[in-house]
């Protein structure tokens, strides 16, 4: 049976997810944040950037923002994972990624390093322990991630596309400000100074999915944040543009493997 739990940490930029996935399969999707998954039991398979991978206990899976990927269990018993969801600017704010002009990247998206795994795992367990002091909780994310960044992190400039990073940031800001409103392809194309057909073609070439699928995922990612801040599920559905609660619950469960009411 699939079991997924979301937790908040003392740092609003760092969230935690505990998952035991058996039958649930992730369709191709992306995240707004970095996701660092620690595989604790079982075997997982996923495809990302044209490659199929499999991971098992002790592996660290790194998914940067906006990278399309899927995921499924390889065995009937499923797999268990502990995931850190970290907002991109957190690394820059702590000066953990070096120059603010660069973008945090990693030498591999699968890391096999017992010391780094243990450091992150200990931080994860401690962040879930409400009995530890506030100061300790505040320091844990930085302490836990330092070995990973020091050994495998690097600054990278993204390749240039006709539709650039600034365009995506502008699109994201606009859509986040109008999640509950109808949005047309023409509006999005106008933001980038392109025709609708040019926009669709360049967007798909850069991101790998349609603007509509990207916007839907953006709505659902924002819904998670609102649910974690204890906004009632019916209000969340309306705030992110799902005017039908049943449609919202179905889309949410399809994407995350649990119902909106199970987020805490």
PDB file of C-alpha atoms in Angstrom:
ATOM      1  CA  UNK A   1       0.000   0.000   0.000  1.00  0.00           C
ATOM      2  CA  UNK A   2       1.352   3.428  -0.917  1.00  0.00           C
ATOM      3  CA  UNK A   3       2.029   5.764   1.994  1.00  0.00           C
ATOM      4  CA  UNK A   4       3.235   9.348   1.609  1.00  0.00           C
ATOM      5  CA  UNK A   5       3.736  12.050   4.228  1.00  0.00           C
ATOM      6  CA  UNK A   6       4.762  15.687   3.828  1.00  0.00           C
ATOM      7  CA  UNK A   7       6.439  17.613   6.651  1.00  0.00           C
ATOM      8  CA  UNK A   8       7.568  21.169   7.144  1.00  0.00           C
ATOM      9  CA  UNK A   9      10.914  21.996   8.722  1.00  0.00           C
ATOM     10  CA  UNK A  10      11.918  25.017  10.793  1.00  0.00           C
ATOM     11  CA  UNK A  11      13.271  26.538   7.581  1.00  0.00           C
ATOM     12  CA  UNK A  12      10.397  27.449   5.220  1.00  0.00           C
ATOM     13  CA  UNK A  13      12.681  26.800   2.222  1.00  0.00           C
ATOM     14  CA  UNK A  14      13.231  23.155   3.179  1.00  0.00           C
ATOM     15  CA  UNK A  15      10.378  20.619   3.198  1.00  0.00           C
ATOM     16  CA  UNK A  16      10.449  16.877   3.819  1.00  0.00           C
ATOM     17  CA  UNK A  17       8.613  13.997   2.153  1.00  0.00           C
ATOM     18  CA  UNK A  18       8.519  10.407   3.389  1.00  0.00           C
ATOM     19  CA  UNK A  19       7.252   7.908   0.842  1.00  0.00           C
ATOM     20  CA  UNK A  20       6.622   4.193   0.513  1.00  0.00           C
ATOM     21  CA  UNK A  21       5.579   3.641  -3.099  1.00  0.00           C
ATOM     22  CA  UNK A  22       4.350   0.259  -4.331  1.00  0.00           C
ATOM     23  CA  UNK A  23       1.669   0.589  -7.014  1.00  0.00           C
ATOM     24  CA  UNK A  24       1.840   4.332  -7.606  1.00  0.00           C
ATOM     25  CA  UNK A  25       3.775   5.430 -10.689  1.00  0.00           C
ATOM     26  CA  UNK A  26       4.833   9.028 -11.314  1.00  0.00           C
ATOM     27  CA  UNK A  27       4.022  10.312 -14.786  1.00  0.00           C
ATOM     28  CA  UNK A  28       6.537  12.686 -16.361  1.00  0.00           C
ATOM     29  CA  UNK A  29       6.590  15.820 -14.216  1.00  0.00           C
ATOM     30  CA  UNK A  30       8.896  18.502 -12.855  1.00  0.00           C
ATOM     31  CA  UNK A  31       9.403  20.380  -9.599  1.00  0.00           C
ATOM     32  CA  UNK A  32       9.925  24.032  -8.798  1.00  0.00           C
ATOM     33  CA  UNK A  33      12.499  23.078  -6.173  1.00  0.00           C
ATOM     34  CA  UNK A  34      15.523  20.809  -5.938  1.00  0.00           C
ATOM     35  CA  UNK A  35      14.516  17.319  -4.821  1.00  0.00           C
ATOM     36  CA  UNK A  36      17.086  15.134  -3.057  1.00  0.00           C
ATOM     37  CA  UNK A  37      15.802  11.591  -2.540  1.00  0.00           C
ATOM     38  CA  UNK A  38      17.435   9.100  -0.183  1.00  0.00           C
ATOM     39  CA  UNK A  39      16.467   5.535  -1.134  1.00  0.00           C
ATOM     40  CA  UNK A  40      16.235   3.562   2.110  1.00  0.00           C
ATOM     41  CA  UNK A  41      14.571   0.328   0.921  1.00  0.00           C
ATOM     42  CA  UNK A  42      13.656  -1.383  -2.366  1.00  0.00           C
ATOM     43  CA  UNK A  43      14.382  -0.497  -5.980  1.00  0.00           C
ATOM     44  CA  UNK A  44      13.151   2.468  -8.008  1.00  0.00           C
ATOM     45  CA  UNK A  45      13.330   3.063 -11.775  1.00  0.00           C
ATOM     46  CA  UNK A  46      13.038   6.465 -13.406  1.00  0.00           C
ATOM     47  CA  UNK A  47      13.752   8.216 -16.686  1.00  0.00           C
ATOM     48  CA  UNK A  48      15.308  11.666 -16.877  1.00  0.00           C
ATOM     49  CA  UNK A  49      16.977  13.619 -19.670  1.00  0.00           C
ATOM     50  CA  UNK A  50      16.782  10.711 -22.084  1.00  0.00           C
ATOM     51  CA  UNK A  51      18.287   8.094 -19.760  1.00  0.00           C
ATOM     52  CA  UNK A  52      16.667   5.302 -17.769  1.00  0.00           C
ATOM     53  CA  UNK A  53      18.072   4.707 -14.303  1.00  0.00           C
ATOM     54  CA  UNK A  54      17.530   2.363 -11.396  1.00  0.00           C
ATOM     55  CA  UNK A  55      18.427   3.052  -7.788  1.00  0.00           C
ATOM     56  CA  UNK A  56      18.404   1.166  -4.508  1.00  0.00           C
ATOM     57  CA  UNK A  57      19.235   1.473  -0.806  1.00  0.00           C
ATOM     58  CA  UNK A  58      21.985   3.989  -0.066  1.00  0.00           C
ATOM     59  CA  UNK A  59      21.567   5.885  -3.341  1.00  0.00           C
ATOM     60  CA  UNK A  60      20.930   9.636  -3.437  1.00  0.00           C
ATOM     61  CA  UNK A  61      18.788  10.836  -6.357  1.00  0.00           C
ATOM     62  CA  UNK A  62      19.108  14.508  -7.310  1.00  0.00           C
ATOM     63  CA  UNK A  63      16.419  16.236  -9.379  1.00  0.00           C
ATOM     64  CA  UNK A  64      17.048  19.923 -10.147  1.00  0.00           C
ATOM     65  CA  UNK A  65      14.156  22.328 -10.808  1.00  0.00           C
ATOM     66  CA  UNK A  66      12.355  22.098 -14.160  1.00  0.00           C
ATOM     67  CA  UNK A  67      13.887  18.717 -15.116  1.00  0.00           C
ATOM     68  CA  UNK A  68      11.296  16.236 -16.411  1.00  0.00           C
ATOM     69  CA  UNK A  69      11.304  12.759 -14.885  1.00  0.00           C
ATOM     70  CA  UNK A  70       9.036   9.870 -13.952  1.00  0.00           C
ATOM     71  CA  UNK A  71       9.306   7.077 -11.372  1.00  0.00           C
ATOM     72  CA  UNK A  72       8.051   3.626 -10.390  1.00  0.00           C
ATOM     73  CA  UNK A  73       8.846   0.672  -8.158  1.00  0.00           C
ATOM     74  CA  UNK A  74      10.715  -2.297  -9.626  1.00  0.00           C
ATOM     75  CA  UNK A  75       9.431  -4.816  -7.088  1.00  0.00           C
ATOM     76  CA  UNK A  76       6.020  -5.647  -5.651  1.00  0.00           C
ATOM     77  CA  UNK A  77       7.238  -4.607  -2.190  1.00  0.00           C
ATOM     78  CA  UNK A  78       7.913  -1.118  -3.534  1.00  0.00           C
ATOM     79  CA  UNK A  79      10.583   1.303  -2.399  1.00  0.00           C
ATOM     80  CA  UNK A  80      10.974   3.753   0.463  1.00  0.00           C
ATOM     81  CA  UNK A  81      12.479   7.197   0.145  1.00  0.00           C
ATOM     82  CA  UNK A  82      13.178  10.260   2.251  1.00  0.00           C
ATOM     83  CA  UNK A  83      13.088  13.441   0.189  1.00  0.00           C
ATOM     84  CA  UNK A  84      14.332  16.961   0.834  1.00  0.00           C
ATOM     85  CA  UNK A  85      12.492  19.584  -1.230  1.00  0.00           C
ATOM     86  CA  UNK A  86      14.690  22.701  -1.234  1.00  0.00           C
ATOM     87  CA  UNK A  87      13.886  26.055  -2.824  1.00  0.00           C
ATOM     88  CA  UNK A  88      16.680  27.081  -5.254  1.00  0.00           C
ATOM     89  CA  UNK A  89      17.507  30.407  -3.621  1.00  0.00           C
ATOM     90  CA  UNK A  90      18.236  28.663  -0.302  1.00  0.00           C
ATOM     91  CA  UNK A  91      21.660  27.586  -1.538  1.00  0.00           C
ATOM     92  CA  UNK A  92      22.525  31.102  -2.667  1.00  0.00           C
ATOM     93  CA  UNK A  93      21.189  32.707   0.525  1.00  0.00           C
ATOM     94  CA  UNK A  94      23.523  30.511   2.569  1.00  0.00           C
ATOM     95  CA  UNK A  95      26.350  31.054   0.061  1.00  0.00           C
ATOM     96  CA  UNK A  96      26.553  27.282  -0.198  1.00  0.00           C
ATOM     97  CA  UNK A  97      26.690  27.227  -3.987  1.00  0.00           C
ATOM     98  CA  UNK A  98      29.332  29.869  -4.603  1.00  0.00           C
ATOM     99  CA  UNK A  99      28.785  32.753  -7.000  1.00  0.00           C
ATOM    100  CA  UNK A 100      25.176  34.020  -7.153  1.00  0.00           C
ATOM    101  CA  UNK A 101      25.576  34.350 -10.914  1.00  0.00           C
ATOM    102  CA  UNK A 102      25.971  30.602 -11.256  1.00  0.00           C
ATOM    103  CA  UNK A 103      23.407  27.855 -10.943  1.00  0.00           C
ATOM    104  CA  UNK A 104      23.895  24.959  -8.557  1.00  0.00           C
ATOM    105  CA  UNK A 105      24.521  21.728 -10.462  1.00  0.00           C
ATOM    106  CA  UNK A 106      25.912  18.308  -9.620  1.00  0.00           C
ATOM    107  CA  UNK A 107      28.381  16.025 -11.343  1.00  0.00           C
ATOM    108  CA  UNK A 108      25.827  13.181 -11.318  1.00  0.00           C
ATOM    109  CA  UNK A 109      22.107  12.855 -10.631  1.00  0.00           C
ATOM    110  CA  UNK A 110      22.728   9.622  -8.716  1.00  0.00           C
ATOM    111  CA  UNK A 111      25.259   9.759  -5.884  1.00  0.00           C
ATOM    112  CA  UNK A 112      26.611   6.643  -4.172  1.00  0.00           C
ATOM    113  CA  UNK A 113      28.532   7.888  -1.167  1.00  0.00           C
ATOM    114  CA  UNK A 114      27.856   6.349   2.282  1.00  0.00           C
ATOM    115  CA  UNK A 115      29.239   9.336   4.178  1.00  0.00           C
ATOM    116  CA  UNK A 116      27.095  11.851   2.295  1.00  0.00           C
ATOM    117  CA  UNK A 117      24.043   9.577   2.543  1.00  0.00           C
ATOM    118  CA  UNK A 118      24.510   9.264   6.308  1.00  0.00           C
ATOM    119  CA  UNK A 119      24.912  13.035   6.707  1.00  0.00           C
ATOM    120  CA  UNK A 120      21.661  13.735   4.859  1.00  0.00           C
ATOM    121  CA  UNK A 121      19.803  10.877   6.527  1.00  0.00           C
ATOM    122  CA  UNK A 122      20.771  12.049  10.003  1.00  0.00           C
ATOM    123  CA  UNK A 123      19.650  15.573   9.151  1.00  0.00           C
ATOM    124  CA  UNK A 124      16.336  14.261   7.814  1.00  0.00           C
ATOM    125  CA  UNK A 125      15.578  12.186  10.918  1.00  0.00           C
ATOM    126  CA  UNK A 126      16.572  15.016  13.253  1.00  0.00           C
ATOM    127  CA  UNK A 127      14.410  17.559  11.396  1.00  0.00           C
ATOM    128  CA  UNK A 128      11.409  15.282  12.000  1.00  0.00           C
ATOM    129  CA  UNK A 129      12.173  15.214  15.737  1.00  0.00           C
ATOM    130  CA  UNK A 130      10.198  18.003  17.386  1.00  0.00           C
ATOM    131  CA  UNK A 131      12.039  17.523  20.688  1.00  0.00           C
ATOM    132  CA  UNK A 132      15.363  18.953  19.504  1.00  0.00           C
ATOM    133  CA  UNK A 133      16.188  22.611  20.141  1.00  0.00           C
ATOM    134  CA  UNK A 134      15.248  25.326  17.668  1.00  0.00           C
ATOM    135  CA  UNK A 135      18.888  26.282  17.137  1.00  0.00           C
ATOM    136  CA  UNK A 136      19.765  22.688  16.275  1.00  0.00           C
ATOM    137  CA  UNK A 137      16.877  22.522  13.800  1.00  0.00           C
ATOM    138  CA  UNK A 138      17.999  25.777  12.199  1.00  0.00           C
ATOM    139  CA  UNK A 139      21.548  24.464  11.691  1.00  0.00           C
ATOM    140  CA  UNK A 140      20.668  20.959  10.491  1.00  0.00           C
ATOM    141  CA  UNK A 141      19.936  21.609   6.797  1.00  0.00           C
ATOM    142  CA  UNK A 142      23.218  23.426   6.225  1.00  0.00           C
ATOM    143  CA  UNK A 143      25.217  20.815   8.142  1.00  0.00           C
ATOM    144  CA  UNK A 144      23.491  17.956   6.339  1.00  0.00           C
ATOM    145  CA  UNK A 145      23.991  19.349   2.837  1.00  0.00           C
ATOM    146  CA  UNK A 146      27.541  20.643   3.204  1.00  0.00           C
ATOM    147  CA  UNK A 147      29.274  17.290   2.434  1.00  0.00           C
ATOM    148  CA  UNK A 148      27.120  16.799  -0.679  1.00  0.00           C
ATOM    149  CA  UNK A 149      27.820  20.292  -2.002  1.00  0.00           C
ATOM    150  CA  UNK A 150      31.531  20.166  -1.179  1.00  0.00           C
ATOM    151  CA  UNK A 151      32.064  16.820  -2.938  1.00  0.00           C
ATOM    152  CA  UNK A 152      29.662  16.964  -5.871  1.00  0.00           C
ATOM    153  CA  UNK A 153      28.322  20.498  -6.299  1.00  0.00           C
ATOM    154  CA  UNK A 154      29.423  22.945  -8.963  1.00  0.00           C
ATOM    155  CA  UNK A 155      28.298  26.204 -10.538  1.00  0.00           C
ATOM    156  CA  UNK A 156      26.971  25.983 -14.062  1.00  0.00           C
ATOM    157  CA  UNK A 157      25.582  28.422 -16.585  1.00  0.00           C
ATOM    158  CA  UNK A 158      22.564  27.015 -18.373  1.00  0.00           C
ATOM    159  CA  UNK A 159      22.788  26.729 -22.175  1.00  0.00           C
ATOM    160  CA  UNK A 160      21.200  29.564 -24.100  1.00  0.00           C
ATOM    161  CA  UNK A 161      17.860  28.953 -25.791  1.00  0.00           C
ATOM    162  CA  UNK A 162      15.736  31.336 -27.819  1.00  0.00           C
ATOM    163  CA  UNK A 163      13.344  31.084 -24.873  1.00  0.00           C
ATOM    164  CA  UNK A 164      15.639  31.893 -21.956  1.00  0.00           C
ATOM    165  CA  UNK A 165      15.700  31.555 -18.192  1.00  0.00           C
ATOM    166  CA  UNK A 166      14.461  35.122 -17.725  1.00  0.00           C
ATOM    167  CA  UNK A 167      11.445  34.287 -19.902  1.00  0.00           C
ATOM    168  CA  UNK A 168      10.609  31.292 -17.727  1.00  0.00           C
ATOM    169  CA  UNK A 169      10.954  33.360 -14.568  1.00  0.00           C
ATOM    170  CA  UNK A 170       8.655  36.004 -16.022  1.00  0.00           C
ATOM    171  CA  UNK A 171       6.133  33.347 -17.046  1.00  0.00           C
ATOM    172  CA  UNK A 172       6.258  31.721 -13.618  1.00  0.00           C
ATOM    173  CA  UNK A 173       5.762  35.031 -11.793  1.00  0.00           C
ATOM    174  CA  UNK A 174       2.824  35.914 -14.031  1.00  0.00           C
ATOM    175  CA  UNK A 175       1.147  32.534 -13.669  1.00  0.00           C
ATOM    176  CA  UNK A 176       1.661  32.415  -9.905  1.00  0.00           C
ATOM    177  CA  UNK A 177      -0.053  35.791  -9.689  1.00  0.00           C
ATOM    178  CA  UNK A 178      -3.011  34.528 -11.748  1.00  0.00           C
ATOM    179  CA  UNK A 179      -3.368  30.877 -10.749  1.00  0.00           C
ATOM    180  CA  UNK A 180      -7.135  31.094 -10.363  1.00  0.00           C
ATOM    181  CA  UNK A 181      -7.730  32.955 -13.628  1.00  0.00           C
ATOM    182  CA  UNK A 182      -8.120  31.771 -17.229  1.00  0.00           C
ATOM    183  CA  UNK A 183      -4.858  32.133 -19.150  1.00  0.00           C
ATOM    184  CA  UNK A 184      -4.524  32.067 -22.937  1.00  0.00           C
ATOM    185  CA  UNK A 185      -1.625  30.936 -25.062  1.00  0.00           C
ATOM    186  CA  UNK A 186      -1.596  34.387 -26.646  1.00  0.00           C
ATOM    187  CA  UNK A 187      -1.030  36.012 -23.235  1.00  0.00           C
ATOM    188  CA  UNK A 188       1.953  33.795 -22.506  1.00  0.00           C
ATOM    189  CA  UNK A 189       3.400  34.302 -25.984  1.00  0.00           C
ATOM    190  CA  UNK A 190       3.051  38.072 -25.610  1.00  0.00           C
ATOM    191  CA  UNK A 191       5.082  37.971 -22.399  1.00  0.00           C
ATOM    192  CA  UNK A 192       7.971  36.496 -24.376  1.00  0.00           C
ATOM    193  CA  UNK A 193       7.533  38.599 -27.504  1.00  0.00           C
ATOM    194  CA  UNK A 194       6.697  35.548 -29.623  1.00  0.00           C
ATOM    195  CA  UNK A 195       3.793  34.356 -31.702  1.00  0.00           C
ATOM    196  CA  UNK A 196       1.683  31.560 -30.162  1.00  0.00           C
ATOM    197  CA  UNK A 197       3.151  28.979 -32.543  1.00  0.00           C
ATOM    198  CA  UNK A 198       6.733  30.155 -31.894  1.00  0.00           C
ATOM    199  CA  UNK A 199       6.088  30.116 -28.165  1.00  0.00           C
ATOM    200  CA  UNK A 200       4.653  26.594 -28.172  1.00  0.00           C
ATOM    201  CA  UNK A 201       7.514  25.234 -30.258  1.00  0.00           C
ATOM    202  CA  UNK A 202      10.271  26.901 -28.241  1.00  0.00           C
ATOM    203  CA  UNK A 203       8.634  26.089 -24.909  1.00  0.00           C
ATOM    204  CA  UNK A 204       8.312  22.394 -25.765  1.00  0.00           C
ATOM    205  CA  UNK A 205      11.908  22.316 -27.035  1.00  0.00           C
ATOM    206  CA  UNK A 206      13.257  23.823 -23.833  1.00  0.00           C
ATOM    207  CA  UNK A 207      11.021  22.255 -21.163  1.00  0.00           C
ATOM    208  CA  UNK A 208       9.833  19.036 -22.802  1.00  0.00           C
ATOM    209  CA  UNK A 209       6.122  19.454 -22.033  1.00  0.00           C
ATOM    210  CA  UNK A 210       3.341  21.761 -23.210  1.00  0.00           C
ATOM    211  CA  UNK A 211       2.671  25.145 -21.567  1.00  0.00           C
ATOM    212  CA  UNK A 212      -0.642  23.752 -20.307  1.00  0.00           C
ATOM    213  CA  UNK A 213       1.005  20.774 -18.570  1.00  0.00           C
ATOM    214  CA  UNK A 214       3.617  23.107 -17.100  1.00  0.00           C
ATOM    215  CA  UNK A 215       0.931  25.462 -15.763  1.00  0.00           C
ATOM    216  CA  UNK A 216      -1.046  22.551 -14.283  1.00  0.00           C
ATOM    217  CA  UNK A 217       2.041  21.333 -12.453  1.00  0.00           C
ATOM    218  CA  UNK A 218       2.722  24.860 -11.225  1.00  0.00           C
ATOM    219  CA  UNK A 219      -0.794  24.990  -9.793  1.00  0.00           C
ATOM    220  CA  UNK A 220      -0.340  21.668  -8.019  1.00  0.00           C
ATOM    221  CA  UNK A 221       3.078  22.596  -6.607  1.00  0.00           C
ATOM    222  CA  UNK A 222       1.568  25.799  -5.224  1.00  0.00           C
ATOM    223  CA  UNK A 223      -1.335  23.783  -3.803  1.00  0.00           C
ATOM    224  CA  UNK A 224       1.145  21.717  -1.748  1.00  0.00           C
ATOM    225  CA  UNK A 225       2.629  24.895  -0.269  1.00  0.00           C
ATOM    226  CA  UNK A 226      -0.805  26.254   0.625  1.00  0.00           C
ATOM    227  CA  UNK A 227      -1.913  22.969   2.199  1.00  0.00           C
ATOM    228  CA  UNK A 228       1.257  22.890   4.296  1.00  0.00           C
ATOM    229  CA  UNK A 229       0.420  26.385   5.537  1.00  0.00           C
ATOM    230  CA  UNK A 230      -2.930  24.944   6.744  1.00  0.00           C
ATOM    231  CA  UNK A 231      -5.192  26.582   4.158  1.00  0.00           C
ATOM    232  CA  UNK A 232      -8.373  24.437   3.884  1.00  0.00           C
ATOM    233  CA  UNK A 233      -8.416  22.138   0.873  1.00  0.00           C
ATOM    234  CA  UNK A 234     -11.573  23.663  -0.625  1.00  0.00           C
ATOM    235  CA  UNK A 235      -9.980  27.125  -0.489  1.00  0.00           C
ATOM    236  CA  UNK A 236      -6.756  25.791  -1.992  1.00  0.00           C
ATOM    237  CA  UNK A 237      -8.622  24.290  -4.944  1.00  0.00           C
ATOM    238  CA  UNK A 238     -10.129  27.681  -5.773  1.00  0.00           C
ATOM    239  CA  UNK A 239      -6.921  29.622  -5.164  1.00  0.00           C
ATOM    240  CA  UNK A 240      -4.963  27.525  -7.643  1.00  0.00           C
ATOM    241  CA  UNK A 241      -7.651  27.501 -10.318  1.00  0.00           C
ATOM    242  CA  UNK A 242      -9.506  24.209  -9.755  1.00  0.00           C
ATOM    243  CA  UNK A 243     -13.118  25.271  -9.448  1.00  0.00           C
ATOM    244  CA  UNK A 244     -14.260  21.682  -8.989  1.00  0.00           C
ATOM    245  CA  UNK A 245     -13.041  20.030  -5.767  1.00  0.00           C
ATOM    246  CA  UNK A 246     -13.316  16.537  -7.244  1.00  0.00           C
ATOM    247  CA  UNK A 247     -11.195  17.537 -10.248  1.00  0.00           C
ATOM    248  CA  UNK A 248      -8.593  19.063  -7.932  1.00  0.00           C
ATOM    249  CA  UNK A 249      -8.441  15.964  -5.695  1.00  0.00           C
ATOM    250  CA  UNK A 250      -8.137  13.652  -8.698  1.00  0.00           C
ATOM    251  CA  UNK A 251      -5.329  15.712 -10.283  1.00  0.00           C
ATOM    252  CA  UNK A 252      -3.541  16.019  -6.947  1.00  0.00           C
ATOM    253  CA  UNK A 253      -3.646  12.304  -6.201  1.00  0.00           C
ATOM    254  CA  UNK A 254      -2.572  11.455  -9.750  1.00  0.00           C
ATOM    255  CA  UNK A 255       0.493  13.694  -9.381  1.00  0.00           C
ATOM    256  CA  UNK A 256       1.530  13.032  -5.773  1.00  0.00           C
ATOM    257  CA  UNK A 257       0.001   9.683  -4.828  1.00  0.00           C
ATOM    258  CA  UNK A 258      -2.043  11.015  -1.914  1.00  0.00           C
ATOM    259  CA  UNK A 259      -5.115  13.116  -1.291  1.00  0.00           C
ATOM    260  CA  UNK A 260      -4.919  16.846  -0.439  1.00  0.00           C
ATOM    261  CA  UNK A 261      -6.254  16.091   3.041  1.00  0.00           C
ATOM    262  CA  UNK A 262      -3.199  13.926   3.773  1.00  0.00           C
ATOM    263  CA  UNK A 263      -0.759  16.854   3.459  1.00  0.00           C
ATOM    264  CA  UNK A 264       0.425  18.225   6.800  1.00  0.00           C
TER     265      UNK A 264
END
